[in-house]
Coordinates of C-alpha atoms in Angstrom, one line a residue:
Chain S
X809 CA -20.0 -11.8 38.0
X810 CA -22.2 -13.1 38.6
X811 CA -23.9 -15.9 37.6
X812 CA -27.5 -16.0 36.7
X813 CA -29.4 -18.1 37.3
X814 CA -33.1 -17.6 35.9
X815 CA -33.9 -19.7 32.1
X816 CA -33.5 -17.0 29.5
X817 CA -29.7 -16.3 31.3
X818 CA -29.1 -20.2 30.9
X819 CA -31.2 -20.2 27.8
X820 CA -28.8 -16.7 26.9
X821 CA -25.6 -17.8 28.6
X822 CA -25.8 -21.7 26.1
X823 CA -27.5 -20.4 22.6
X824 CA -24.5 -17.7 22.6
X825 CA -22.3 -20.5 23.7
X826 CA -23.2 -22.5 20.6
X827 CA -22.8 -19.7 19.2
X828 CA -20.0 -18.6 19.3
X829 CA -18.0 -22.6 19.2
X830 CA -19.6 -22.2 15.6
X831 CA -17.7 -19.5 14.5
X832 CA -14.5 -20.5 16.7
X833 CA -14.6 -23.7 14.7
X834 CA -16.1 -21.9 11.3
X835 CA -11.9 -21.0 12.0
X836 CA -10.1 -23.2 11.9
X837 CA -11.5 -26.2 9.9
X838 CA -10.0 -24.6 7.4
X839 CA -7.1 -24.9 8.4
X840 CA -7.3 -28.4 9.9
X841 CA -8.5 -29.7 6.5
X842 CA -5.4 -27.9 4.9
X843 CA -3.0 -29.4 7.7
X844 CA -4.1 -32.6 7.1
X845 CA -4.8 -32.9 3.7
X846 CA -1.1 -32.3 3.1
X847 CA 0.1 -35.3 5.0
X848 CA -2.3 -37.8 2.4
X849 CA -2.5 -39.3 -0.1
X850 CA -3.5 -37.1 -3.9
X851 CA -6.3 -40.5 -3.7
X852 CA -7.1 -40.2 0.1
X853 CA -7.8 -36.7 -0.4
X854 CA -10.3 -37.1 -3.7
X855 CA -11.5 -40.6 -2.0
X856 CA -12.1 -38.6 0.9
X857 CA -13.1 -34.6 0.4
X858 CA -13.9 -33.0 3.9
X859 CA -10.5 -35.2 5.4
X860 CA -9.8 -33.5 9.9
X861 CA -7.8 -36.4 11.1
X862 CA -6.2 -39.1 7.9
X863 CA -7.1 -42.1 7.8
X864 CA -3.8 -42.8 5.6
X865 CA -0.9 -40.8 6.3
X866 CA 2.0 -40.1 3.9
X867 CA 4.9 -37.5 3.4
X868 CA 4.9 -38.3 -0.7
X869 CA 2.8 -34.0 -1.0
X870 CA 6.0 -33.8 1.7
X871 CA 9.4 -36.3 -0.4
X872 CA 8.0 -33.6 -3.2
X873 CA 8.1 -30.2 -2.6
X874 CA 11.6 -30.4 -0.7
X875 CA 12.7 -33.3 -3.5
X876 CA 13.9 -29.5 -5.2
X877 CA 15.7 -26.6 -4.2
X878 CA 13.2 -24.1 -5.4
X879 CA 11.9 -23.7 -1.5
X880 CA 14.6 -24.9 0.9
X881 CA 16.3 -21.9 -0.7
X882 CA 12.0 -19.7 -0.2
X883 CA 12.5 -20.7 3.0
X884 CA 16.1 -19.8 3.5
X885 CA 15.8 -16.0 2.5
X886 CA 12.2 -15.9 4.7
X887 CA 14.0 -17.2 7.7
X888 CA 17.4 -14.8 6.7
X889 CA 15.6 -11.2 5.8
X890 CA 12.8 -12.0 9.2
X891 CA 16.3 -12.4 11.1
X892 CA 17.7 -10.0 9.9
X893 CA 15.0 -7.4 9.6
X894 CA 14.1 -8.0 13.0
X895 CA 17.5 -7.7 15.2
X896 CA 17.4 -4.5 12.5
X897 CA 14.2 -2.8 13.0
X898 CA 14.1 -4.3 16.4
X899 CA 17.6 -1.6 17.3
X900 CA 16.6 1.5 15.7
X901 CA 12.5 1.1 16.5
X902 CA 13.8 1.7 20.2
X903 CA 16.0 4.2 19.4
X904 CA 14.4 6.1 18.1
X905 CA 11.3 5.6 20.5
X906 CA 14.3 5.8 23.2
X907 CA 15.2 9.3 22.0
X908 CA 10.6 10.3 22.1
X909 CA 10.2 9.2 24.8
X910 CA 12.8 11.3 27.1
X911 CA 10.8 14.2 27.7
X912 CA 13.7 17.0 28.4
X913 CA 14.4 16.6 24.1
X914 CA 13.9 19.2 22.4
X915 CA 12.0 18.9 19.7
X916 CA 9.9 15.3 20.3
X917 CA 7.2 17.0 19.9
X918 CA 7.9 18.6 15.2
X919 CA 9.3 14.6 15.1
X920 CA 6.1 13.0 16.9
X921 CA 4.6 14.7 14.9
X922 CA 6.6 14.2 11.8
X923 CA 5.8 9.7 12.9
X924 CA 2.4 10.4 12.7
X925 CA 1.6 12.2 9.6
X926 CA 3.5 9.2 7.5
X927 CA 0.8 7.6 9.0
X928 CA -1.9 9.8 7.6
X929 CA -0.7 10.8 4.3
X930 CA 2.4 9.1 2.2
X931 CA 3.7 8.9 -0.7
X932 CA 2.9 5.8 -2.7
X933 CA 3.6 3.3 -4.1
X934 CA 5.3 4.0 -7.2
X935 CA 7.9 7.3 -5.8
X936 CA 8.6 4.5 -3.1
X937 CA 9.7 2.3 -5.5
X938 CA 11.4 5.0 -7.3
X939 CA 14.0 5.7 -4.2
X940 CA 13.9 2.5 -3.7
X941 CA 15.2 2.8 -7.1
X942 CA 17.3 4.8 -6.9
X943 CA 19.4 3.6 -4.3
X944 CA 20.2 0.4 -6.0
X945 CA 18.3 -1.6 -4.0
X946 CA 16.5 -3.2 -6.7
X947 CA 16.8 -7.3 -6.5
X948 CA 18.6 -6.6 -3.0
X949 CA 17.6 -8.6 -0.2
X950 CA 17.7 -5.3 2.0
X951 CA 14.9 -4.0 -0.4
X952 CA 12.8 -6.2 1.8
X953 CA 14.4 -4.6 5.2
X954 CA 15.2 -1.4 5.2
X955 CA 11.9 0.7 3.3
X956 CA 10.5 -0.7 6.1
X957 CA 12.7 -1.0 8.5
X958 CA 9.8 1.3 11.4
X959 CA 6.6 0.7 11.6
X960 CA 5.7 4.1 13.1
X961 CA 2.6 2.5 14.5
X962 CA 5.1 -0.3 16.1
X963 CA 6.9 2.7 17.1
X964 CA 4.6 4.7 19.1
X965 CA 3.3 1.9 21.3
X966 CA 7.7 1.6 22.8
X967 CA 7.9 5.2 22.9
X968 CA 4.3 5.5 25.4
X969 CA 6.0 2.3 27.2
X970 CA 8.8 3.6 27.6
X971 CA 7.7 6.8 28.9
X972 CA 5.6 5.2 32.0
X973 CA 9.6 3.2 33.6
X974 CA 10.1 5.6 36.1
X975 CA 12.2 8.7 35.3
X976 CA 13.6 8.4 38.7
X977 CA 15.4 5.4 37.7
X978 CA 16.9 7.4 35.2
X979 CA 18.1 9.5 36.8
X980 CA 20.2 8.0 39.1
X981 CA 21.2 6.1 36.3
X982 CA 22.8 9.5 35.2
X983 CA 23.6 10.3 38.9
X984 CA 26.0 6.6 38.3
X985 CA 27.7 8.0 35.6
X986 CA 25.6 6.5 33.3
X987 CA 25.1 7.9 30.0
X988 CA 21.7 7.6 27.4
X989 CA 23.5 4.1 25.5
X990 CA 23.5 2.5 28.9
X991 CA 20.4 3.5 30.2
X992 CA 18.2 2.4 27.7
X993 CA 20.3 -0.2 27.2
X994 CA 21.0 -1.6 30.8
X995 CA 17.6 -0.8 32.2
X996 CA 14.9 1.2 29.7
X997 CA 15.3 -2.5 27.6
X998 CA 15.8 -5.2 29.9
X999 CA 12.6 -3.1 32.3
X1000 CA 11.0 -3.2 28.6
X1001 CA 10.5 -7.1 28.1
X1002 CA 6.9 -7.8 27.4
X1003 CA 6.7 -4.4 25.1
X1004 CA 10.6 -5.8 23.6
X1005 CA 8.8 -9.5 22.6
X1006 CA 5.7 -8.5 21.4
X1007 CA 7.1 -6.1 19.4
X1008 CA 9.6 -8.6 17.9
X1009 CA 7.2 -10.7 16.7
X1010 CA 4.3 -8.2 14.9
X1011 CA 8.1 -7.8 12.6
X1012 CA 9.1 -11.0 12.8
X1013 CA 4.9 -12.1 11.2
X1014 CA 6.1 -8.8 9.1
X1015 CA 8.7 -10.6 7.4
X1016 CA 8.3 -13.8 7.3
X1017 CA 5.1 -12.5 5.2
X1018 CA 6.6 -9.9 2.9
X1019 CA 5.0 -10.3 -0.3
X1020 CA 4.2 -6.3 -1.4
X1021 CA 8.1 -6.0 -1.2
X1022 CA 9.4 -9.0 -2.8
X1023 CA 6.5 -8.9 -5.2
X1024 CA 7.5 -5.0 -6.2
X1025 CA 11.8 -5.6 -5.9
X1026 CA 12.7 -8.1 -6.7
X1027 CA 13.0 -9.0 -10.6
X1028 CA 14.7 -12.4 -9.6
X1029 CA 13.2 -15.3 -9.3
X1030 CA 16.2 -17.0 -7.2
X1031 CA 15.6 -14.3 -4.8
X1032 CA 11.7 -15.0 -3.6
X1033 CA 11.0 -15.8 -0.2
X1034 CA 8.3 -18.5 0.2
X1035 CA 5.1 -16.5 0.3
X1036 CA 6.2 -15.6 -3.4
X1037 CA 7.1 -19.1 -3.6
X1038 CA 3.7 -19.6 -2.2
X1039 CA 1.3 -18.0 -4.4
X1040 CA 2.8 -19.4 -8.1
X1041 CA 2.1 -22.4 -6.5
X1042 CA -1.3 -22.2 -5.3
X1043 CA -2.8 -18.9 -6.4
X1044 CA -2.1 -18.5 -10.1
X1045 CA -2.8 -22.8 -10.6
X1046 CA -5.8 -22.7 -8.7
X1047 CA -7.5 -20.3 -11.6
X1048 CA -7.8 -20.7 -15.7
X1049 CA -4.4 -18.9 -15.6
X1050 CA -2.7 -22.2 -16.0
X1051 CA -0.2 -19.5 -18.7
X1052 CA 1.3 -17.7 -15.5
X1053 CA 2.5 -21.1 -13.4
X1054 CA 5.8 -21.2 -13.8
X1055 CA 6.3 -21.9 -17.1
X1056 CA 3.0 -23.0 -18.4
X1057 CA 3.3 -27.3 -20.0
X1058 CA 3.6 -28.2 -16.3
X1059 CA 0.0 -29.5 -15.4
X1060 CA -1.2 -27.9 -12.5
X1061 CA 0.4 -29.4 -9.1
X1062 CA -2.0 -31.5 -6.6
X1063 CA -4.2 -30.7 -3.9
X1064 CA -2.0 -32.2 -1.6
X1065 CA 1.5 -30.2 -2.7
X1066 CA -0.6 -27.2 -2.1
X1067 CA -1.7 -27.9 1.0
X1068 CA 2.5 -28.7 1.6
X1069 CA 3.4 -25.5 0.7
X1070 CA 0.5 -24.2 2.5
X1071 CA 1.5 -25.7 6.1
X1072 CA 5.1 -25.0 4.9
X1073 CA 4.3 -20.9 4.9
X1074 CA 2.5 -21.1 7.8
X1075 CA 4.5 -23.4 10.3
X1076 CA 7.1 -21.1 12.1
X1077 CA 3.8 -18.6 12.6
X1078 CA 2.7 -21.4 13.9
X1079 CA 5.1 -22.3 16.2
X1080 CA 5.8 -18.5 16.6
X1081 CA 1.8 -18.4 18.0
X1082 CA 2.3 -20.1 21.2
X1083 CA 4.2 -17.6 22.4
X1084 CA 3.0 -14.0 20.6
X1085 CA 0.1 -14.8 22.8
X1086 CA 0.4 -14.3 25.3
X1087 CA 1.7 -11.4 25.1
X1088 CA 0.4 -9.5 22.2
X1089 CA -3.6 -8.3 23.2
X1090 CA -1.4 -6.3 25.9
X1091 CA 0.5 -4.8 22.6
X1092 CA -2.0 -4.0 21.1
X1093 CA -4.0 -2.4 23.9
X1094 CA -0.5 0.2 24.7
X1095 CA -1.2 1.0 20.8
X1096 CA -4.5 1.8 21.6
X1097 CA -3.2 4.5 23.2
X1098 CA -2.2 7.6 22.1
X1099 CA 1.1 9.0 21.3
Chain Y
X1016 CA 30.2 11.7 33.1
X1017 CA 27.8 14.4 31.8
X1018 CA 29.8 16.9 30.4
X1019 CA 28.6 19.9 30.7
X1020 CA 31.1 21.6 27.9
X1021 CA 29.1 23.9 26.1
X1022 CA 28.8 24.2 22.1
X1023 CA 32.2 26.0 20.4
X1024 CA 30.6 28.4 18.8
X1025 CA 27.3 31.2 20.0
X1026 CA 25.3 32.0 17.1
X1027 CA 22.1 34.3 18.7
X1028 CA 19.5 33.1 17.7
X1029 CA 15.6 33.8 18.9
X1030 CA 15.0 32.8 22.0
X1031 CA 11.8 30.4 23.2
X1032 CA 9.8 31.6 25.5
X1033 CA 10.4 28.9 27.7
X1034 CA 13.6 29.7 27.5
X1035 CA 16.2 32.3 30.3
X1036 CA 18.7 32.9 27.1
X1037 CA 20.0 30.5 24.0
X1038 CA 22.8 29.3 26.4
X1039 CA 20.4 27.7 27.8
X1040 CA 17.8 26.0 25.4
X1041 CA 22.3 25.3 23.8
X1042 CA 23.2 23.1 26.5
X1043 CA 19.6 21.0 26.7
X1044 CA 20.6 20.0 23.1
X1045 CA 24.0 19.9 24.0
X1046 CA 23.0 17.9 27.0
X1047 CA 21.2 15.7 25.0
X1048 CA 23.0 15.3 22.2
X1049 CA 23.1 11.1 22.6
X1050 CA 19.2 11.4 22.5
X1051 CA 19.8 13.1 18.7
X1052 CA 21.9 10.5 18.3
X1053 CA 19.5 7.9 19.5
X1054 CA 16.9 9.5 16.7
X1055 CA 19.4 9.6 13.6
X1056 CA 19.2 6.4 12.3
X1057 CA 14.7 6.5 11.8
X1058 CA 14.5 9.6 11.2
X1059 CA 17.0 8.8 8.1
X1060 CA 14.3 6.4 7.4
X1061 CA 11.2 8.3 8.1
X1062 CA 13.3 10.9 5.0
X1063 CA 14.3 8.4 2.9
X1064 CA 11.4 5.9 1.9
X1065 CA 8.5 8.1 3.6
X1066 CA 9.5 12.0 3.0
X1067 CA 11.2 11.4 0.0
X1068 CA 8.5 9.8 -1.5
X1069 CA 6.1 12.4 -0.8
X1070 CA 7.8 14.8 -2.4
X1071 CA 8.6 12.2 -5.5
X1072 CA 4.8 13.0 -5.9
X1073 CA 6.1 16.0 -7.9
X1074 CA 6.4 13.3 -10.9
X1075 CA 2.4 12.9 -11.0
X1076 CA 3.1 17.1 -12.7
X1077 CA 5.6 15.7 -14.8
X1078 CA 6.1 14.0 -18.2
X1079 CA 8.5 11.3 -16.0
X1080 CA 11.4 10.1 -17.9
X1081 CA 12.9 7.3 -15.6
X1082 CA 16.2 9.0 -17.6
X1083 CA 16.0 11.9 -16.5
X1084 CA 15.0 12.3 -13.8
X1085 CA 12.4 14.5 -11.4
X1086 CA 14.2 17.6 -12.2
X1087 CA 15.2 17.1 -15.4
X1088 CA 11.0 15.7 -16.7
X1089 CA 9.4 18.1 -18.9
X1090 CA 6.2 19.9 -16.6
X1091 CA 3.0 19.4 -17.1
X1092 CA 0.4 20.6 -14.2
X1093 CA -3.1 18.5 -14.1
X1094 CA -2.2 16.7 -17.2
X1095 CA -3.0 13.5 -15.9
X1096 CA -5.3 14.3 -12.7
X1097 CA -7.2 15.7 -15.2
X1098 CA -7.4 12.9 -17.0
X1099 CA -8.0 10.5 -14.2
X1100 CA -12.0 12.3 -14.0
X1101 CA -12.2 11.5 -18.2
X1102 CA -10.4 7.9 -18.5
X1103 CA -13.6 4.9 -17.4
X1104 CA -11.2 3.4 -16.5
X1105 CA -10.5 5.1 -13.8
X1106 CA -14.3 5.4 -13.4
X1107 CA -14.7 1.5 -13.5
X1108 CA -11.3 1.3 -10.2
X1109 CA -12.3 4.2 -8.6
X1110 CA -16.6 1.8 -8.2
X1111 CA -15.3 -1.1 -8.1
X1112 CA -12.9 -0.1 -5.0
X1113 CA -15.5 2.2 -2.6
X1114 CA -17.9 -0.7 -3.0
X1115 CA -15.7 -2.9 -1.0
X1116 CA -15.1 0.2 1.1
X1117 CA -19.0 -0.3 1.3
X1118 CA -18.2 -3.4 2.4
X1119 CA -16.1 -3.5 4.9
X1120 CA -18.3 -1.1 5.6
X1121 CA -21.6 -2.4 5.8
X1122 CA -20.4 -5.7 6.6
X1123 CA -16.5 -6.1 8.3
X1124 CA -16.9 -3.6 10.2
X1125 CA -20.4 -4.6 12.9
X1126 CA -18.4 -8.0 13.2
X1127 CA -15.8 -7.1 15.5
X1128 CA -17.7 -5.7 18.3
X1129 CA -20.7 -8.5 17.8
X1130 CA -18.7 -11.1 18.0
X1131 CA -16.6 -9.5 20.9
X1132 CA -19.7 -8.1 23.0
X1133 CA -20.4 -11.9 22.7
X1134 CA -17.0 -13.4 24.1
X1135 CA -17.7 -11.1 26.5
X1136 CA -20.8 -12.4 28.2
X1137 CA -19.0 -15.8 27.8
X1138 CA -18.9 -17.5 31.3
X1139 CA -15.7 -19.1 32.6
X1140 CA -12.0 -17.8 31.6
X1141 CA -11.2 -21.2 30.2
X1142 CA -13.7 -20.7 27.2
X1143 CA -13.3 -17.2 27.1
X1144 CA -9.2 -17.5 25.9
X1145 CA -9.9 -20.3 23.8
X1146 CA -12.4 -18.6 21.7
X1147 CA -9.5 -16.2 21.9
X1148 CA -6.9 -17.9 20.6
X1149 CA -8.4 -19.5 17.8
X1150 CA -10.3 -16.3 16.6
X1151 CA -7.4 -14.2 16.0
X1152 CA -5.4 -17.0 14.7
X1153 CA -5.8 -16.6 11.2
X1154 CA -4.9 -12.4 11.8
X1155 CA -1.4 -13.5 12.5
X1156 CA -1.2 -15.3 8.1
X1157 CA -0.1 -13.7 5.2
X1158 CA -2.9 -12.5 2.8
X1159 CA -1.3 -14.7 0.4
X1160 CA -1.4 -18.1 3.0
X1161 CA -6.0 -16.6 3.6
X1162 CA -6.4 -16.5 -0.2
X1163 CA -4.5 -19.7 -1.3
X1164 CA -6.4 -21.8 2.4
X1165 CA -9.6 -20.2 0.6
X1166 CA -8.5 -21.6 -3.0
X1167 CA -7.3 -25.0 -2.5
X1168 CA -11.2 -25.2 -1.2
X1169 CA -12.8 -23.8 -3.8
X1170 CA -11.0 -23.9 -6.7
X1171 CA -12.7 -26.9 -9.0
X1172 CA -10.6 -29.8 -9.8
X1173 CA -11.2 -31.1 -5.8
X1174 CA -11.7 -28.1 -3.9
X1175 CA -13.5 -29.6 -1.0
X1176 CA -16.1 -26.6 -1.5
X1177 CA -17.7 -27.7 -4.9
X1178 CA -16.5 -31.8 -3.9
X1179 CA -20.3 -31.4 -1.6
X1180 CA -22.2 -29.3 -3.7
X1181 CA -22.0 -31.4 -5.9
X1182 CA -22.6 -34.5 -3.4
X1183 CA -25.4 -32.8 -3.2
X1184 CA -26.2 -32.1 -6.4
X1185 CA -25.6 -28.9 -7.2
X1186 CA -23.1 -27.3 -10.0
X1187 CA -20.0 -26.5 -9.2
X1188 CA -18.4 -23.1 -8.9
X1189 CA -16.1 -21.2 -10.4
X1190 CA -15.4 -18.9 -8.0
X1191 CA -11.9 -18.1 -8.2
X1192 CA -13.2 -17.5 -12.3
X1193 CA -16.6 -15.7 -12.0
X1194 CA -16.5 -11.6 -11.5
X1195 CA -20.1 -12.0 -9.4
X1196 CA -18.5 -14.3 -6.6
X1197 CA -15.3 -12.0 -6.3
X1198 CA -16.8 -9.5 -3.9
X1199 CA -18.3 -12.1 -1.5
X1200 CA -15.0 -13.8 -1.7
X1201 CA -13.1 -11.0 -1.4
X1202 CA -15.1 -10.2 2.2
X1203 CA -15.6 -13.5 3.5
X1204 CA -11.6 -13.3 3.6
X1205 CA -11.6 -10.8 4.9
X1206 CA -13.6 -11.3 7.7
X1207 CA -12.4 -14.9 8.2
X1208 CA -8.6 -12.5 8.8
X1209 CA -9.3 -9.8 11.5
X1210 CA -12.1 -10.3 12.7
X1211 CA -11.2 -11.9 16.1
X1212 CA -8.9 -9.3 16.0
X1213 CA -10.4 -6.9 16.0
X1214 CA -12.7 -7.7 19.2
X1215 CA -8.8 -6.7 21.2
X1216 CA -9.1 -3.5 21.2
X1217 CA -13.2 -3.8 21.9
X1218 CA -12.5 -6.9 24.8
X1219 CA -9.9 -4.1 26.9
X1220 CA -12.4 -1.0 26.5
X1221 CA -15.1 -3.4 27.9
X1222 CA -12.9 -4.7 30.6
X1223 CA -13.0 -1.1 32.5
X1224 CA -16.8 -0.7 32.8
X1225 CA -17.4 -1.0 36.4
X1226 CA -19.2 -4.7 37.4
X1227 CA -21.2 -1.7 39.8
X1228 CA -23.3 -0.9 36.9
X1229 CA -24.0 -4.4 35.9
X1230 CA -25.6 -4.9 39.7
X1231 CA -27.8 -1.8 39.8
X1232 CA -29.2 -2.7 36.6
X1233 CA -29.6 -6.3 37.6
X1234 CA -31.5 -5.1 41.0
X1235 CA -33.5 -2.9 38.3
X1236 CA -34.1 -5.9 36.7
X1237 CA -32.4 -6.2 33.5
X1238 CA -31.8 -9.1 32.0
X1239 CA -28.8 -9.6 29.4
X1240 CA -29.2 -8.0 26.8
X1241 CA -31.3 -4.9 28.4
X1242 CA -27.0 -5.1 29.9
X1243 CA -25.6 -5.4 27.3
X1244 CA -27.6 -2.4 24.8
X1245 CA -28.3 -0.2 28.1
X1246 CA -24.4 -0.6 29.5
X1247 CA -21.9 -2.6 28.1
X1248 CA -22.6 -0.6 24.3
X1249 CA -22.4 3.3 26.0
X1250 CA -19.5 2.0 27.6
X1251 CA -17.5 1.2 24.7
X1252 CA -19.4 4.3 22.1
X1253 CA -16.2 6.0 22.1
X1254 CA -13.8 3.7 21.3
X1255 CA -16.1 2.2 18.2
X1256 CA -16.5 5.4 16.6
X1257 CA -12.6 6.6 17.2
X1258 CA -12.1 2.8 15.1
X1259 CA -15.0 3.8 12.3
X1260 CA -12.9 6.4 12.1
X1261 CA -9.5 5.0 10.9
X1262 CA -11.1 3.2 8.5
X1263 CA -14.0 6.0 7.0
X1264 CA -9.7 7.3 6.7
X1265 CA -8.8 4.7 4.9
X1266 CA -11.6 4.5 2.5
X1267 CA -9.4 4.5 -1.1
X1268 CA -7.0 2.2 1.4
X1269 CA -8.2 -2.2 1.1
X1270 CA -4.8 -3.1 0.8
X1271 CA -3.2 -3.9 -2.4
X1272 CA -2.2 -7.6 -1.4
X1273 CA -5.5 -9.0 -0.9
X1274 CA -7.1 -7.5 -4.4
X1275 CA -3.7 -7.6 -5.9
X1276 CA -4.0 -11.9 -5.0
X1277 CA -7.5 -12.7 -6.1
X1278 CA -7.3 -10.6 -8.8
X1279 CA -7.5 -12.4 -12.1
X1280 CA -8.2 -11.7 -16.2
X1281 CA -11.1 -13.2 -15.3
X1282 CA -12.5 -10.8 -12.9
X1283 CA -10.5 -8.1 -13.5
X1284 CA -14.1 -5.9 -14.3
X1285 CA -15.3 -6.2 -10.4
X1286 CA -11.8 -7.1 -9.6
X1287 CA -8.9 -3.4 -10.3
X1288 CA -9.6 -1.1 -7.2
X1289 CA -7.0 1.8 -6.9
X1290 CA -3.8 0.5 -5.8
X1291 CA -4.4 -2.7 -8.4
X1292 CA -4.5 -0.1 -11.0
X1293 CA -1.3 2.0 -9.7
X1294 CA 0.3 -1.4 -10.2
X1295 CA 0.0 -2.8 -13.4
X1296 CA -0.4 1.6 -14.8
X1297 CA 2.7 2.2 -13.5
X1298 CA 4.8 -0.7 -13.1
X1299 CA 4.0 -3.3 -15.9
X1300 CA 3.3 -0.4 -18.6
X1301 CA 5.5 2.2 -16.9
X1302 CA 2.8 4.8 -16.3
X1303 CA 5.1 6.0 -13.8
X1304 CA 3.3 10.1 -14.4
X1305 CA -0.3 8.7 -14.6
X1306 CA -0.1 6.7 -11.9
X1307 CA 1.4 8.6 -9.4
X1308 CA -1.7 11.3 -9.9
X1309 CA -4.2 8.3 -8.6
X1310 CA -2.3 7.6 -5.3
X1311 CA -1.7 11.1 -4.9
X1312 CA -5.3 10.9 -5.6
X1313 CA -5.9 8.4 -2.8
X1314 CA -3.5 9.9 -0.6
X1315 CA -5.1 13.0 -0.8
X1316 CA -8.4 11.7 -0.2
X1317 CA -7.8 9.4 2.6
X1318 CA -5.8 12.4 4.1
X1319 CA -9.3 14.9 3.8
X1320 CA -11.3 11.7 5.6
X1321 CA -9.7 11.6 8.6
X1322 CA -9.0 15.0 8.9
X1323 CA -13.1 15.7 8.0
X1324 CA -14.4 12.8 9.8
X1325 CA -11.8 13.6 13.9
X1326 CA -13.6 17.4 13.5
X1327 CA -17.4 15.3 13.5
X1328 CA -16.5 13.3 15.7
X1329 CA -14.8 16.0 18.5
X1330 CA -17.6 18.2 17.2
X1331 CA -20.6 15.3 18.7
X1332 CA -18.1 15.2 22.0
X1333 CA -15.8 12.7 21.4
X1334 CA -12.0 12.4 21.9
X1335 CA -11.4 12.3 18.1
X1336 CA -7.6 10.1 17.6
X1337 CA -5.8 13.7 17.1

């Protein structure tokens, strides 16, 4: 667009810029406060209130939270579930998306409808819980993965992406003696790397953030992922319901410790974010196309 | 090589119109057999974890006993549904749910649109990218993280907000336990986490607008605000309506996690919504059938809302969602 050099145009730009800068600040300040707070001592945090760059650096809080096994175990569960879950979800999502992307597949309209229908209507929490229980998945890590293994939304994004790959490529591969699995793995998937990356990251973020399945399906606290531990340490301890914290006798953890746990639970997302960022806008736009 | 053998047994069946013979259909099915194999895991997933629970909804017409299962439990007709509308508890949670939904529509919904318009008016790609990166970020944090961050900021013992209030001579506020602060906290967290992300789809449709329109309007002497009002906004009208439909469809579906995390014994009166109630009444108190009936009610209302609003949007000449 051509630059608007009138006074009112410049004023408009300036006001707009300032407002946006404020919005961006409000978005990141809480997080910077938490990160900075986690790297200082409780005394320093209490004295300085709002810390953006700690005057006194300290790893006190991190030493404390890593002095027990609890957080290692929770991190291990989250990392494991994220890795296994993402691979598994991606694999079966890609298979299904490819099958449904092929226009010569009879019955694809029916399958498509059945998938879309699950986005409009669902059985709800209790019937799903009963199915998971009947399958004997309670207290298993599989309960964190299987019940949400495919996101209908992600599947449709991927299917749309596959549909845009020229059919000629597939046909020539077929003439060269490639079967459908070969076409998918040797031709379609390599051509779809941006879509695969986007959706893998969507899945990974979802698995890393797993919380609801854990509180629904895991009774054994030794199997808690990091998000449930985070809630235990921060959310429950911040309310007045101290009886609800670990055993009621322990005083609520220091602010710095809570902040350190928040950072640990967020870190992996912050690390993938730069990679994510490149792709997700495109991915989200693909998703807005019709199935 | 591609196998072209016909299936072993030929059973006569009604012919679909587009095929000349049933054997032609068979041939097609057989030729695509590997594609059907690929669909198996996905189809199994949808059957087991999506359609079996729908079948499980029938326990809302029973007095479900876990040990007797669906086949052995006693049928009680509409008992649980009629309880819904007489139970003061339920009417209260329905009201709470509708209020939060109303806040989502009235307060949250316009924000991503405004934010997208503002981002679009930004000159210079660097800052545009930069601000976008920052405002998208919270979307990737779980509700636990979002709620945790806000809790360490508002807590009574050393939270920055209360420290600031005290510094300026105001009384500290117990945000977490006072029922009056639940709704503002809820909607602020929704805005903080989702507003930036919500701009993506609007920005994408703004990018598709023909720049010539802006040129022309400038010739006619339109200022920046006028251009937003007469060109940008009308151009994204369809997207706004589509997203509005989706939002309306999720009327009773505010998401369990977020509210569950904010809920405590002090704010239950205003904070309990359908989803959290289903969890408490169903899984905590073992009233499986009653809470399934509540969930069923919720799903049906959602479905009816989506279908209705979709129809209305098609009537007024917009595209609709499906």
